[in-house]
Amino acid sequence: MLVALMWAIEFLDRILPGQWERFGLRGWDFSSLGGIVLAPLLHTDWAHLAGNSVPFVVLGALVAIEGARRYWLVTALIALVGAIGPLLLTAPGTLTVGASGLVFGYFAYVMTRVVVVPGVRHRLLFGAIAVIVAIAYGGVMFAGIFAAGAGVSWQGHLTGAIGGIVAALVLRERD
């Protein structure tokens, strides 16, 4: 659903006047706090959107398997914690948009979930999923934080990942 919304927004952004990216998060500009909700839905171009779409669907689906309520709670926590990077760790006025903070958060959530899920059977299942996800996306995630290219918000990636860890810890079931 969110990916379809992202594609619809990008389509409308291309045919309607104005640039909707301006509604993203801006470094040290607290009037842009609405970007916590809007920035993940906005992308700079089709390539940016396409690059985020597949991992967003795959990793988001792994989170959503645990139920809609958990999915939205995880997404909200990642968005809130993930906003710290673009707001406080970038140069003043730096604009950040895109779903990659959520993607990095979902990745970190799936990885962290292994160590916080109760029960050996569940831990083995989550561990197997985490190994597959790490093989599929681990290199890209590492590069997206430590070797991000110019114009790529490693700050948003890093704090999105931290948001995923926070979500896994805060929302863990107690034994």
mmCIF file of C-alpha atoms in Angstrom:
data_model
loop_
_atom_site.group_PDB
_atom_site.id
_atom_site.type_symbol
_atom_site.label_atom_id
_atom_site.label_comp_id
_atom_site.label_asym_id
_atom_site.label_seq_id
_atom_site.Cartn_x
_atom_site.Cartn_y
_atom_site.Cartn_z
ATOM 1 C CA MET A 1 0.000 0.000 0.000
ATOM 2 C CA LEU A 2 2.730 2.501 0.935
ATOM 3 C CA VAL A 3 4.772 1.686 -2.167
ATOM 4 C CA ALA A 4 1.734 2.272 -4.377
ATOM 5 C CA LEU A 5 1.239 5.601 -2.611
ATOM 6 C CA MET A 6 4.911 6.508 -3.206
ATOM 7 C CA TRP A 7 4.553 5.751 -6.930
ATOM 8 C CA ALA A 8 1.308 7.729 -7.169
ATOM 9 C CA ILE A 9 2.918 10.692 -5.404
ATOM 10 C CA GLU A 10 5.949 10.580 -7.717
ATOM 11 C CA PHE A 11 3.646 10.459 -10.757
ATOM 12 C CA LEU A 12 1.640 13.449 -9.512
ATOM 13 C CA ASP A 13 4.847 15.296 -8.623
ATOM 14 C CA ARG A 14 5.978 14.920 -12.229
ATOM 15 C CA ILE A 15 2.757 16.149 -13.864
ATOM 16 C CA LEU A 16 1.682 18.875 -11.420
ATOM 17 C CA PRO A 17 3.544 22.158 -10.961
ATOM 18 C CA GLY A 18 5.968 22.549 -8.076
ATOM 19 C CA GLN A 19 8.345 20.140 -6.454
ATOM 20 C CA TRP A 20 6.868 18.133 -3.617
ATOM 21 C CA GLU A 21 10.315 17.168 -2.332
ATOM 22 C CA ARG A 22 10.332 20.507 -0.516
ATOM 23 C CA PHE A 23 8.062 18.835 2.065
ATOM 24 C CA GLY A 24 10.901 16.546 3.176
ATOM 25 C CA LEU A 25 13.088 16.973 6.255
ATOM 26 C CA ARG A 26 15.550 19.868 6.313
ATOM 27 C CA GLY A 27 18.626 19.883 8.503
ATOM 28 C CA TRP A 28 18.133 22.029 11.597
ATOM 29 C CA ASP A 29 14.778 23.316 10.330
ATOM 30 C CA PHE A 30 12.180 22.281 12.870
ATOM 31 C CA SER A 31 9.392 23.750 10.779
ATOM 32 C CA SER A 32 9.967 20.728 8.490
ATOM 33 C CA LEU A 33 8.879 18.199 11.143
ATOM 34 C CA GLY A 34 5.951 17.222 8.911
ATOM 35 C CA GLY A 35 8.663 15.573 6.845
ATOM 36 C CA ILE A 36 8.767 12.763 9.412
ATOM 37 C CA VAL A 37 5.580 11.515 7.748
ATOM 38 C CA LEU A 38 6.051 12.962 4.256
ATOM 39 C CA ALA A 39 9.766 12.445 3.504
ATOM 40 C CA PRO A 40 9.533 8.634 3.131
ATOM 41 C CA LEU A 41 6.786 9.084 0.542
ATOM 42 C CA LEU A 42 8.770 11.589 -1.554
ATOM 43 C CA HIS A 43 11.648 10.770 -3.902
ATOM 44 C CA THR A 44 13.967 12.874 -6.032
ATOM 45 C CA ASP A 45 13.301 10.927 -9.234
ATOM 46 C CA TRP A 46 12.076 7.616 -10.659
ATOM 47 C CA ALA A 47 15.447 5.905 -10.149
ATOM 48 C CA HIS A 48 15.472 6.898 -6.470
ATOM 49 C CA LEU A 49 11.956 5.532 -6.040
ATOM 50 C CA ALA A 50 12.700 2.325 -7.950
ATOM 51 C CA GLY A 51 15.829 1.743 -5.868
ATOM 52 C CA ASN A 52 13.836 1.943 -2.650
ATOM 53 C CA SER A 53 10.746 0.052 -3.792
ATOM 54 C CA VAL A 54 11.918 -3.579 -3.931
ATOM 55 C CA PRO A 55 13.761 -3.646 -0.591
ATOM 56 C CA PHE A 56 10.916 -1.681 0.979
ATOM 57 C CA VAL A 57 8.379 -4.291 -0.151
ATOM 58 C CA VAL A 58 10.547 -7.294 0.786
ATOM 59 C CA LEU A 59 11.710 -6.061 4.179
ATOM 60 C CA GLY A 60 8.386 -4.381 4.971
ATOM 61 C CA ALA A 61 6.591 -7.663 4.228
ATOM 62 C CA LEU A 62 8.854 -9.459 6.702
ATOM 63 C CA VAL A 63 7.822 -6.938 9.346
ATOM 64 C CA ALA A 64 4.150 -7.087 8.308
ATOM 65 C CA ILE A 65 4.072 -10.879 8.723
ATOM 66 C CA GLU A 66 3.830 -10.205 12.447
ATOM 67 C CA GLY A 67 0.590 -8.282 11.955
ATOM 68 C CA ALA A 68 -0.639 -4.873 10.833
ATOM 69 C CA ARG A 69 -0.486 -3.315 14.303
ATOM 70 C CA ARG A 70 3.159 -4.303 14.777
ATOM 71 C CA TYR A 71 4.002 -3.157 11.231
ATOM 72 C CA TRP A 72 2.617 0.342 11.833
ATOM 73 C CA LEU A 73 4.246 0.596 15.279
ATOM 74 C CA VAL A 74 7.618 -0.467 13.858
ATOM 75 C CA THR A 75 7.232 1.941 10.943
ATOM 76 C CA ALA A 76 6.312 4.834 13.266
ATOM 77 C CA LEU A 77 9.259 4.172 15.604
ATOM 78 C CA ILE A 78 11.677 3.941 12.688
ATOM 79 C CA ALA A 79 10.324 7.190 11.203
ATOM 80 C CA LEU A 80 10.584 9.031 14.525
ATOM 81 C CA VAL A 81 14.078 7.846 15.441
ATOM 82 C CA GLY A 82 15.203 7.970 11.825
ATOM 83 C CA ALA A 83 14.273 11.653 11.561
ATOM 84 C CA ILE A 84 17.038 12.529 14.022
ATOM 85 C CA GLY A 85 19.707 12.014 11.344
ATOM 86 C CA PRO A 86 18.296 14.312 8.674
ATOM 87 C CA LEU A 87 17.271 16.898 11.281
ATOM 88 C CA LEU A 88 20.322 17.037 13.527
ATOM 89 C CA LEU A 89 23.245 15.355 11.765
ATOM 90 C CA THR A 90 23.133 17.107 8.389
ATOM 91 C CA ALA A 91 24.194 20.618 7.458
ATOM 92 C CA PRO A 92 21.536 23.292 8.049
ATOM 93 C CA GLY A 93 19.016 23.338 5.207
ATOM 94 C CA THR A 94 20.015 19.942 3.776
ATOM 95 C CA LEU A 95 16.897 18.354 2.272
ATOM 96 C CA THR A 96 16.308 14.639 2.858
ATOM 97 C CA VAL A 97 13.575 12.600 1.161
ATOM 98 C CA GLY A 98 13.034 8.931 0.372
ATOM 99 C CA ALA A 99 12.019 5.652 1.943
ATOM 100 C CA SER A 100 15.543 4.382 2.512
ATOM 101 C CA GLY A 101 15.497 5.326 6.206
ATOM 102 C CA LEU A 102 12.532 2.972 6.591
ATOM 103 C CA VAL A 103 14.300 0.319 4.499
ATOM 104 C CA PHE A 104 17.371 0.475 6.745
ATOM 105 C CA GLY A 105 15.090 0.404 9.777
ATOM 106 C CA TYR A 106 13.218 -2.675 8.557
ATOM 107 C CA PHE A 107 16.552 -4.385 7.872
ATOM 108 C CA ALA A 108 17.852 -3.621 11.374
ATOM 109 C CA TYR A 109 14.528 -4.662 12.906
ATOM 110 C CA VAL A 110 14.668 -8.059 11.170
ATOM 111 C CA MET A 111 18.292 -8.531 12.286
ATOM 112 C CA THR A 112 17.608 -7.485 15.892
ATOM 113 C CA ARG A 113 14.386 -9.458 16.172
ATOM 114 C CA VAL A 114 16.466 -12.650 16.235
ATOM 115 C CA VAL A 115 17.934 -11.852 19.633
ATOM 116 C CA VAL A 116 14.763 -10.519 21.272
ATOM 117 C CA VAL A 117 12.107 -13.000 20.127
ATOM 118 C CA PRO A 118 11.163 -15.464 22.881
ATOM 119 C CA GLY A 119 11.398 -19.205 22.375
ATOM 120 C CA VAL A 120 13.976 -21.338 20.644
ATOM 121 C CA ARG A 121 11.757 -22.292 17.681
ATOM 122 C CA HIS A 122 10.922 -18.664 16.946
ATOM 123 C CA ARG A 123 14.552 -17.655 17.381
ATOM 124 C CA LEU A 124 15.640 -20.320 14.864
ATOM 125 C CA LEU A 125 12.980 -19.210 12.385
ATOM 126 C CA PHE A 126 13.881 -15.533 12.746
ATOM 127 C CA GLY A 127 17.557 -16.476 12.563
ATOM 128 C CA ALA A 128 17.073 -18.275 9.252
ATOM 129 C CA ILE A 129 15.182 -15.278 7.872
ATOM 130 C CA ALA A 130 17.889 -12.917 9.131
ATOM 131 C CA VAL A 131 20.646 -14.926 7.446
ATOM 132 C CA ILE A 132 18.819 -14.777 4.100
ATOM 133 C CA VAL A 133 18.150 -11.045 4.521
ATOM 134 C CA ALA A 134 21.779 -10.395 5.518
ATOM 135 C CA ILE A 135 23.024 -12.224 2.429
ATOM 136 C CA ALA A 136 20.563 -10.401 0.160
ATOM 137 C CA TYR A 137 20.905 -6.891 1.575
ATOM 138 C CA GLY A 138 23.799 -6.756 4.062
ATOM 139 C CA GLY A 139 26.400 -5.367 1.665
ATOM 140 C CA VAL A 140 24.066 -2.676 0.377
ATOM 141 C CA MET A 141 23.127 -1.675 3.929
ATOM 142 C CA PHE A 142 26.767 -1.465 4.994
ATOM 143 C CA ALA A 143 27.664 0.620 1.931
ATOM 144 C CA GLY A 144 24.618 2.857 2.414
ATOM 145 C CA ILE A 145 25.961 3.953 5.783
ATOM 146 C CA PHE A 146 29.741 3.811 5.413
ATOM 147 C CA ALA A 147 30.218 4.432 1.687
ATOM 148 C CA ALA A 148 27.180 6.488 0.701
ATOM 149 C CA GLY A 149 27.731 8.599 -2.364
ATOM 150 C CA ALA A 150 27.341 12.340 -2.634
ATOM 151 C CA GLY A 151 23.778 13.453 -2.069
ATOM 152 C CA VAL A 152 22.868 10.252 -0.185
ATOM 153 C CA SER A 153 21.844 10.678 3.438
ATOM 154 C CA TRP A 154 24.000 8.221 5.345
ATOM 155 C CA GLN A 155 22.657 10.045 8.412
ATOM 156 C CA GLY A 156 19.095 9.021 7.576
ATOM 157 C CA HIS A 157 20.240 5.473 6.828
ATOM 158 C CA LEU A 158 22.106 5.193 10.128
ATOM 159 C CA THR A 159 19.362 6.647 12.308
ATOM 160 C CA GLY A 160 16.737 4.634 10.401
ATOM 161 C CA ALA A 161 18.704 1.489 11.285
ATOM 162 C CA ILE A 162 18.928 2.635 14.899
ATOM 163 C CA GLY A 163 15.154 3.142 14.782
ATOM 164 C CA GLY A 164 14.741 -0.482 13.667
ATOM 165 C CA ILE A 165 16.844 -1.678 16.596
ATOM 166 C CA VAL A 166 14.830 0.511 18.988
ATOM 167 C CA ALA A 167 11.561 -0.857 17.554
ATOM 168 C CA ALA A 168 12.700 -4.475 18.012
ATOM 169 C CA LEU A 169 13.734 -3.792 21.604
ATOM 170 C CA VAL A 170 10.715 -1.703 22.618
ATOM 171 C CA LEU A 171 8.158 -4.011 21.000
ATOM 172 C CA ARG A 172 9.707 -7.327 22.082
ATOM 173 C CA GLU A 173 7.515 -9.851 23.838
ATOM 174 C CA ARG A 174 8.456 -10.715 27.375
ATOM 175 C CA ASP A 175 9.103 -14.348 28.328
#
